[in-house]
């Protein structure tokens, strides 16, 4: 891997003499890496990330090395300050980057860890250019959208190509063609294709086929206009993928083909599927992957035995999707319950556990604002297990604490994630240790703060990108349930995003009363996993294990919760306990 600093230093080798200002990293070989560029037309929310990650997966399975990048239009430097209610969950990468939830889709589909070089926003691009301007890098020139901003975009892609040493960089452009926010990205892609030369870029336009109920047929006009808009910007799509509820008819595909100069066989139907994990198969059947490979001349990179092995692993997974022997309901408490995107990773992690264990998981969203001691039992009467997910701020915390108390006292399986871990500590401190005004100082400044701000966080001002973020190791305590759940591993790595922690001053008292801290940071007294041992499943983690759950590597906390909830619901001796079930899967 090339050193980033070295690349940065050498990148100022740019031509300023001619009109071709295109910063190219030192040592970059044109044509070595190919680019697949995915853009959306007609409307947002087409599932560009899902489509592009599935296509990238098919290519990776063949032995072609891929590196995805999402280019976001907004001016925020990262997604850390975005409200998940408006924009979907904030995904956290191992290196601490707070990014768009689509990066989660890529990590899950590709079964590959990504880093900050796989994510960019307009804010990052502008701020890099402005910093260079102050540094004197463009001396003598007026700094402009073209070529400087577009140059910075190309630079980012080329750096990624070099750092990842990939055969293909998958570029997903956020938003829709025609948006002002992403117009410079589209121009940068046009320039990239021109500079890299024929056969180096494959443009895929994702579009939407309307099918108004009143007409009862698919209409292609909106798609045609969307593609025309792209062509007006100087980009000729190579492939068109048509999103639709149902399979797109041949006539509609023909119309789009004629209108857009794209051969009929390169206009694909990408209709809805009941599971995103079945989309790779749909794409493979349509042969869109081989078409992209052909256009980019990547045939030589394919390895058929590699592909056969990976494909059979994937089919083992998809074959299990509809074969469930049991069914449970997990209640998720949270204030963003109206938007499923705000909890995307949790939903995915539950789905991974569902597939692995053959146990259907229904989700019941629990609005906690009005939950109290009197109504908690009835509010939770239909769920077999509970998750209290991560969150910030005061609203709903008392309701969450009531749910946790109910789960603890009634042997109902419980999994607390980040804030849910902290609230489990507060509940235990209040109702078992008798510290009646125990709370988190995030919620109540005058409480007995069993959860308090991390010492390192006290000095920090402002809110962007400065929590305790990213992948950290967790040291597991021998002999605990966590030890058994993780098969005796001494250390596991999970991702974090928090400012508060268990105040170390209370650890001894909490542990004496029966709460076990079974995972902690190796070098600091930061508690990272908790459990109650004589409970069917009562665990919490300061981390967000949902972020690293993958279809081919389901997370063990989620597996444990689902297995325990199944056992509690069916009350069947022959069903394995949480730990037995997880052990059996990883043997
Ligand atoms: N608000 C809590 C903290 O900052 C929990 C954060 C979270 O759930 N992601 O520590």
CSV table of C-alpha atoms in Angstrom, one decimal, residues 59-390:
chain,number,residue,atom,x,y,z
A,59,UNK,CA,-16.8,-8.7,-10.1
A,60,UNK,CA,-14.9,-9.2,-6.9
A,61,UNK,CA,-16.1,-12.8,-6.7
A,62,UNK,CA,-14.5,-13.3,-10.1
A,63,UNK,CA,-11.1,-12.3,-8.7
A,64,UNK,CA,-11.3,-8.7,-9.9
A,65,UNK,CA,-10.0,-6.3,-7.3
A,66,UNK,CA,-12.6,-3.5,-6.6
A,67,UNK,CA,-12.7,-0.3,-4.6
A,68,UNK,CA,-15.9,1.6,-4.2
A,69,UNK,CA,-16.3,5.3,-3.5
A,70,UNK,CA,-19.4,7.3,-2.8
A,71,UNK,CA,-19.4,10.9,-3.8
A,72,UNK,CA,-21.9,12.9,-1.8
A,73,UNK,CA,-23.3,16.3,-2.8
A,74,UNK,CA,-23.7,17.9,0.5
A,75,UNK,CA,-21.3,20.4,2.1
A,76,UNK,CA,-20.9,18.7,5.4
A,77,UNK,CA,-17.3,17.3,5.8
A,78,UNK,CA,-18.7,13.9,6.8
A,79,UNK,CA,-22.1,12.5,7.9
A,80,UNK,CA,-21.4,12.8,11.6
A,81,UNK,CA,-23.5,15.9,12.2
A,82,UNK,CA,-26.4,14.7,10.1
A,83,UNK,CA,-29.7,13.8,11.8
A,84,UNK,CA,-30.4,10.1,11.1
A,85,UNK,CA,-34.1,11.0,10.9
A,86,UNK,CA,-33.5,13.1,7.9
A,87,UNK,CA,-30.7,11.3,6.2
A,88,UNK,CA,-30.6,7.7,7.4
A,89,UNK,CA,-28.1,6.2,9.9
A,90,UNK,CA,-24.6,7.5,10.3
A,91,UNK,CA,-22.3,4.6,9.4
A,92,UNK,CA,-18.9,4.4,11.1
A,93,UNK,CA,-15.9,2.9,9.4
A,94,UNK,CA,-13.0,1.2,11.2
A,95,UNK,CA,-10.8,4.3,10.8
A,96,UNK,CA,-13.4,6.4,12.5
A,97,UNK,CA,-14.9,8.0,9.4
A,98,UNK,CA,-18.6,8.9,9.9
A,99,UNK,CA,-20.2,8.3,6.5
A,100,UNK,CA,-23.3,7.6,4.5
A,101,UNK,CA,-25.2,4.4,5.2
A,102,UNK,CA,-24.4,3.2,1.6
A,103,UNK,CA,-20.9,2.4,2.8
A,104,UNK,CA,-22.5,-0.1,5.0
A,105,UNK,CA,-24.1,-1.7,2.0
A,106,UNK,CA,-20.7,-1.9,0.3
A,107,UNK,CA,-19.0,-3.4,3.3
A,108,UNK,CA,-21.8,-6.0,3.8
A,109,UNK,CA,-22.0,-7.0,0.1
A,110,UNK,CA,-18.2,-7.0,-0.6
A,111,UNK,CA,-17.4,-8.4,2.9
A,112,UNK,CA,-14.6,-5.9,2.9
A,113,UNK,CA,-13.6,-3.1,5.3
A,114,UNK,CA,-13.6,0.4,3.9
A,115,UNK,CA,-11.9,3.6,4.9
A,116,UNK,CA,-12.2,7.3,4.6
A,117,UNK,CA,-10.7,7.2,1.1
A,118,UNK,CA,-13.9,5.4,0.0
A,119,UNK,CA,-16.1,8.4,0.9
A,120,UNK,CA,-16.2,12.0,-0.2
A,121,UNK,CA,-18.5,14.9,0.2
A,122,UNK,CA,-18.6,18.2,-1.7
A,123,UNK,CA,-17.5,19.8,1.6
A,124,UNK,CA,-14.3,17.7,1.6
A,125,UNK,CA,-13.5,18.6,-2.0
A,126,UNK,CA,-14.1,22.3,-1.5
A,127,UNK,CA,-12.2,22.4,1.7
A,128,UNK,CA,-9.2,20.6,0.2
A,129,UNK,CA,-9.2,23.1,-2.7
A,130,UNK,CA,-9.5,26.1,-0.4
A,131,UNK,CA,-6.6,24.8,1.8
A,132,UNK,CA,-4.4,24.4,-1.2
A,133,UNK,CA,-5.3,27.9,-2.4
A,134,UNK,CA,-4.2,29.3,1.0
A,135,UNK,CA,-1.1,27.1,0.9
A,136,UNK,CA,-0.2,28.7,-2.5
A,137,UNK,CA,-0.5,25.6,-4.6
A,138,UNK,CA,-2.3,27.4,-7.4
A,139,UNK,CA,-0.2,30.5,-7.4
A,140,UNK,CA,-1.0,32.7,-10.3
A,141,UNK,CA,-4.3,31.1,-11.2
A,142,UNK,CA,-7.8,32.0,-10.4
A,143,UNK,CA,-9.3,29.0,-8.6
A,144,UNK,CA,-12.4,27.8,-10.4
A,145,UNK,CA,-15.0,25.0,-10.4
A,146,UNK,CA,-13.4,23.8,-13.6
A,147,UNK,CA,-10.6,22.8,-13.6
A,148,UNK,CA,-9.8,22.9,-9.9
A,149,UNK,CA,-12.8,21.5,-8.2
A,150,UNK,CA,-13.3,18.8,-10.9
A,151,UNK,CA,-9.5,18.2,-10.7
A,152,UNK,CA,-9.7,17.5,-7.0
A,153,UNK,CA,-12.5,14.9,-7.6
A,154,UNK,CA,-10.4,13.1,-10.2
A,155,UNK,CA,-7.4,13.3,-7.9
A,156,UNK,CA,-9.4,11.6,-5.2
A,157,UNK,CA,-10.4,8.8,-7.5
A,158,UNK,CA,-6.9,8.3,-8.9
A,159,UNK,CA,-5.5,8.2,-5.4
A,160,UNK,CA,-8.0,5.6,-4.4
A,161,UNK,CA,-7.1,3.6,-7.5
A,162,UNK,CA,-3.4,3.7,-6.4
A,163,UNK,CA,-3.8,3.1,-2.7
A,164,UNK,CA,-6.2,0.2,-3.2
A,165,UNK,CA,-4.2,-1.2,-6.1
A,166,UNK,CA,-7.6,-2.1,-7.5
A,167,UNK,CA,-8.6,-3.2,-11.0
A,168,UNK,CA,-11.8,-1.3,-10.9
A,169,UNK,CA,-12.9,1.8,-8.9
A,170,UNK,CA,-16.7,1.9,-8.5
A,171,UNK,CA,-17.9,5.4,-8.3
A,172,UNK,CA,-21.4,6.1,-7.0
A,173,UNK,CA,-22.6,9.7,-7.4
A,174,UNK,CA,-25.1,10.7,-4.8
A,175,UNK,CA,-28.4,12.4,-5.8
A,176,UNK,CA,-29.8,12.6,-9.2
A,177,UNK,CA,-28.4,13.9,-12.5
A,178,UNK,CA,-29.6,17.5,-12.8
A,179,UNK,CA,-29.1,18.4,-9.1
A,180,UNK,CA,-27.0,21.5,-8.7
A,181,UNK,CA,-25.0,19.9,-5.8
A,182,UNK,CA,-23.5,17.1,-7.9
A,183,UNK,CA,-23.1,18.8,-11.2
A,184,UNK,CA,-19.4,19.2,-10.8
A,185,UNK,CA,-19.0,15.5,-10.0
A,186,UNK,CA,-20.7,14.7,-13.3
A,187,UNK,CA,-18.4,17.1,-15.2
A,188,UNK,CA,-15.4,15.5,-13.4
A,189,UNK,CA,-16.5,12.1,-14.6
A,190,UNK,CA,-16.8,13.4,-18.2
A,191,UNK,CA,-13.3,14.7,-17.9
A,192,UNK,CA,-12.0,11.5,-16.3
A,193,UNK,CA,-13.3,9.4,-19.2
A,194,UNK,CA,-11.8,11.8,-21.7
A,195,UNK,CA,-8.4,11.8,-20.0
A,196,UNK,CA,-8.3,8.1,-19.2
A,197,UNK,CA,-9.1,7.2,-22.8
A,198,UNK,CA,-11.5,4.9,-24.5
A,199,UNK,CA,-12.4,1.6,-22.7
A,200,UNK,CA,-11.4,2.9,-19.3
A,201,UNK,CA,-14.7,4.1,-17.9
A,202,UNK,CA,-18.1,2.4,-18.0
A,203,UNK,CA,-21.0,4.7,-17.3
A,204,UNK,CA,-24.1,3.1,-15.8
A,205,UNK,CA,-27.2,5.1,-15.7
A,206,UNK,CA,-29.8,3.9,-13.2
A,207,UNK,CA,-33.2,5.1,-14.1
A,208,UNK,CA,-36.8,4.6,-13.0
A,209,UNK,CA,-39.7,3.2,-15.0
A,210,UNK,CA,-43.0,4.6,-13.9
A,211,UNK,CA,-46.1,2.4,-13.9
A,212,UNK,CA,-49.1,4.4,-12.9
A,213,UNK,CA,-51.8,2.2,-11.5
A,214,UNK,CA,-54.5,4.0,-13.5
A,215,UNK,CA,-52.8,3.2,-16.8
A,216,UNK,CA,-51.7,-0.4,-15.9
A,217,UNK,CA,-48.6,-0.2,-18.0
A,218,UNK,CA,-45.0,0.9,-17.8
A,219,UNK,CA,-44.1,4.3,-19.2
A,220,UNK,CA,-40.6,5.2,-20.3
A,221,UNK,CA,-40.8,9.0,-20.8
A,222,UNK,CA,-39.4,10.1,-17.4
A,223,UNK,CA,-36.5,7.7,-17.9
A,224,UNK,CA,-35.9,9.0,-21.4
A,225,UNK,CA,-35.8,12.6,-20.2
A,226,UNK,CA,-33.5,11.7,-17.3
A,227,UNK,CA,-31.0,10.0,-19.7
A,228,UNK,CA,-31.3,12.9,-22.1
A,229,UNK,CA,-30.2,15.2,-19.2
A,230,UNK,CA,-27.1,13.0,-18.7
A,231,UNK,CA,-26.3,13.1,-22.4
A,232,UNK,CA,-26.7,16.9,-22.5
A,233,UNK,CA,-23.9,16.9,-20.0
A,234,UNK,CA,-21.6,15.2,-22.4
A,235,UNK,CA,-21.9,11.7,-21.0
A,236,UNK,CA,-23.0,8.8,-23.1
A,237,UNK,CA,-24.2,5.9,-20.9
A,238,UNK,CA,-22.8,2.5,-21.7
A,239,UNK,CA,-25.4,0.6,-19.7
A,240,UNK,CA,-28.8,1.5,-18.5
A,241,UNK,CA,-30.3,-0.3,-15.6
A,242,UNK,CA,-34.1,0.3,-15.2
A,243,UNK,CA,-35.5,0.2,-11.7
A,244,UNK,CA,-39.1,-0.8,-11.5
A,245,UNK,CA,-41.7,-2.6,-9.4
A,246,UNK,CA,-42.0,-5.4,-11.9
A,247,UNK,CA,-39.8,-6.7,-14.7
A,248,UNK,CA,-39.4,-4.0,-17.3
A,249,UNK,CA,-41.1,-5.0,-20.6
A,250,UNK,CA,-39.2,-5.5,-23.8
A,251,UNK,CA,-41.0,-2.6,-25.5
A,252,UNK,CA,-40.0,-0.2,-22.8
A,253,UNK,CA,-36.4,-1.3,-23.0
A,254,UNK,CA,-36.5,-1.0,-26.8
A,255,UNK,CA,-37.8,2.6,-26.5
A,256,UNK,CA,-35.0,3.5,-24.0
A,257,UNK,CA,-32.4,1.8,-26.2
A,258,UNK,CA,-33.4,3.8,-29.4
A,259,UNK,CA,-33.6,7.0,-27.5
A,260,UNK,CA,-30.3,6.8,-25.7
A,261,UNK,CA,-28.0,5.1,-28.3
A,262,UNK,CA,-27.5,2.2,-25.9
A,263,UNK,CA,-27.8,-1.2,-27.6
A,264,UNK,CA,-30.9,-3.1,-26.5
A,265,UNK,CA,-28.9,-5.8,-24.8
A,266,UNK,CA,-27.3,-3.2,-22.6
A,267,UNK,CA,-30.6,-2.0,-21.2
A,268,UNK,CA,-31.4,-4.1,-18.2
A,269,UNK,CA,-34.4,-4.6,-16.0
A,270,UNK,CA,-33.5,-4.1,-12.3
A,271,UNK,CA,-36.9,-4.7,-10.7
A,272,UNK,CA,-37.7,-5.1,-7.0
A,273,UNK,CA,-36.5,-8.1,-5.1
A,274,UNK,CA,-37.8,-9.3,-1.7
A,275,UNK,CA,-34.3,-9.6,-0.3
A,276,UNK,CA,-31.3,-7.5,-1.3
A,277,UNK,CA,-29.2,-10.6,-1.0
A,278,UNK,CA,-31.0,-12.0,-4.0
A,279,UNK,CA,-30.0,-9.1,-6.2
A,280,UNK,CA,-26.6,-10.4,-7.1
A,281,UNK,CA,-28.3,-13.5,-8.6
A,282,UNK,CA,-30.7,-11.3,-10.6
A,283,UNK,CA,-27.7,-9.3,-12.0
A,284,UNK,CA,-25.7,-12.4,-12.7
A,285,UNK,CA,-28.7,-13.9,-14.6
A,286,UNK,CA,-29.0,-10.8,-16.7
A,287,UNK,CA,-25.2,-11.0,-17.4
A,288,UNK,CA,-24.8,-7.3,-16.7
A,289,UNK,CA,-21.5,-8.2,-14.9
A,290,UNK,CA,-20.0,-9.8,-18.0
A,291,UNK,CA,-21.1,-6.9,-20.1
A,292,UNK,CA,-19.2,-4.4,-17.9
A,293,UNK,CA,-16.2,-6.7,-17.9
A,294,UNK,CA,-16.3,-6.9,-21.7
A,295,UNK,CA,-16.6,-3.1,-22.0
A,296,UNK,CA,-13.6,-2.6,-19.8
A,297,UNK,CA,-11.5,-5.4,-21.2
A,298,UNK,CA,-11.1,-7.1,-17.9
A,299,UNK,CA,-11.6,-10.7,-19.1
A,300,UNK,CA,-8.0,-11.5,-18.4
A,301,UNK,CA,-8.5,-10.7,-14.7
A,302,UNK,CA,-11.2,-13.3,-14.2
A,303,UNK,CA,-10.6,-16.5,-12.3
A,304,UNK,CA,-13.3,-19.1,-12.7
A,305,UNK,CA,-12.4,-21.3,-9.8
A,306,UNK,CA,-12.3,-18.3,-7.5
A,307,UNK,CA,-15.7,-17.4,-8.8
A,308,UNK,CA,-17.2,-20.9,-8.4
A,309,UNK,CA,-16.0,-21.0,-4.8
A,310,UNK,CA,-17.4,-17.6,-3.9
A,311,UNK,CA,-20.7,-18.2,-5.7
A,312,UNK,CA,-21.4,-21.4,-3.9
A,313,UNK,CA,-20.8,-19.6,-0.5
A,314,UNK,CA,-23.3,-17.0,-1.6
A,315,UNK,CA,-25.8,-19.5,-2.8
A,316,UNK,CA,-25.6,-21.4,0.5
A,317,UNK,CA,-26.7,-18.1,2.1
A,318,UNK,CA,-29.5,-17.2,-0.3
A,319,UNK,CA,-30.8,-20.8,-0.2
A,320,UNK,CA,-31.4,-20.3,3.5
A,321,UNK,CA,-33.3,-17.0,3.1
A,322,UNK,CA,-36.8,-18.4,2.9
A,323,UNK,CA,-36.4,-21.5,5.0
A,324,UNK,CA,-37.3,-20.7,8.6
A,325,UNK,CA,-38.5,-23.1,11.2
A,326,UNK,CA,-39.3,-20.6,13.9
A,327,UNK,CA,-40.5,-17.0,14.2
A,328,UNK,CA,-39.9,-14.4,16.8
A,329,UNK,CA,-40.5,-10.7,17.4
A,330,UNK,CA,-37.8,-8.3,18.5
A,331,UNK,CA,-38.9,-4.9,19.9
A,332,UNK,CA,-36.6,-2.0,19.1
A,333,UNK,CA,-37.1,1.1,21.2
A,334,UNK,CA,-36.1,4.4,19.6
A,335,UNK,CA,-37.1,7.8,18.7
A,336,UNK,CA,-36.4,7.6,15.0
A,337,UNK,CA,-38.8,4.7,14.7
A,338,UNK,CA,-40.7,6.3,11.8
A,339,UNK,CA,-37.7,6.0,9.5
A,340,UNK,CA,-36.3,2.5,9.0
A,341,UNK,CA,-33.2,4.0,7.4
A,342,UNK,CA,-32.2,5.4,10.7
A,343,UNK,CA,-31.6,1.9,12.0
A,344,UNK,CA,-30.4,0.2,8.8
A,345,UNK,CA,-27.5,-1.7,10.3
A,346,UNK,CA,-29.6,-3.1,13.1
A,347,UNK,CA,-32.2,-4.3,10.7
A,348,UNK,CA,-29.5,-5.8,8.6
A,349,UNK,CA,-27.7,-7.5,11.5
A,350,UNK,CA,-31.1,-9.0,12.6
A,351,UNK,CA,-31.6,-10.3,9.1
A,352,UNK,CA,-28.1,-11.9,9.1
A,353,UNK,CA,-29.0,-13.7,12.3
A,354,UNK,CA,-32.4,-14.7,10.9
A,355,UNK,CA,-30.8,-16.3,7.9
A,356,UNK,CA,-28.1,-18.0,9.9
A,357,UNK,CA,-30.4,-19.4,12.5
A,358,UNK,CA,-33.4,-20.2,10.3
A,359,UNK,CA,-35.6,-18.1,12.6
A,360,UNK,CA,-37.8,-15.4,11.1
A,361,UNK,CA,-37.3,-12.1,13.0
A,362,UNK,CA,-40.2,-9.7,12.9
A,363,UNK,CA,-39.4,-6.2,14.2
A,364,UNK,CA,-41.8,-4.2,16.4
A,365,UNK,CA,-40.9,-0.6,16.8
A,366,UNK,CA,-41.6,0.6,20.3
A,367,UNK,CA,-42.3,4.3,20.8
A,368,UNK,CA,-40.9,4.8,24.3
A,369,UNK,CA,-41.9,8.4,25.1
A,370,UNK,CA,-45.0,7.3,26.9
A,371,UNK,CA,-43.8,4.0,28.5
A,372,UNK,CA,-43.9,3.9,32.3
A,373,UNK,CA,-44.0,1.3,35.0
A,374,UNK,CA,-47.7,0.8,34.7
A,375,UNK,CA,-47.9,0.2,31.0
A,376,UNK,CA,-44.5,-1.4,30.2
A,377,UNK,CA,-45.8,-5.0,30.5
A,378,UNK,CA,-48.6,-4.4,28.0
A,379,UNK,CA,-46.4,-2.5,25.6
A,380,UNK,CA,-44.0,-5.4,25.5
A,381,UNK,CA,-46.5,-8.2,25.5
A,382,UNK,CA,-46.0,-9.1,21.9
A,383,UNK,CA,-42.2,-9.1,21.8
A,384,UNK,CA,-39.8,-12.0,22.6
A,385,UNK,CA,-36.7,-9.9,23.0
A,386,UNK,CA,-35.6,-6.2,23.1
A,387,UNK,CA,-33.0,-4.0,21.7
A,388,UNK,CA,-32.3,-0.5,23.0
A,389,UNK,CA,-30.2,1.0,20.2
A,390,UNK,CA,-27.8,3.9,20.2
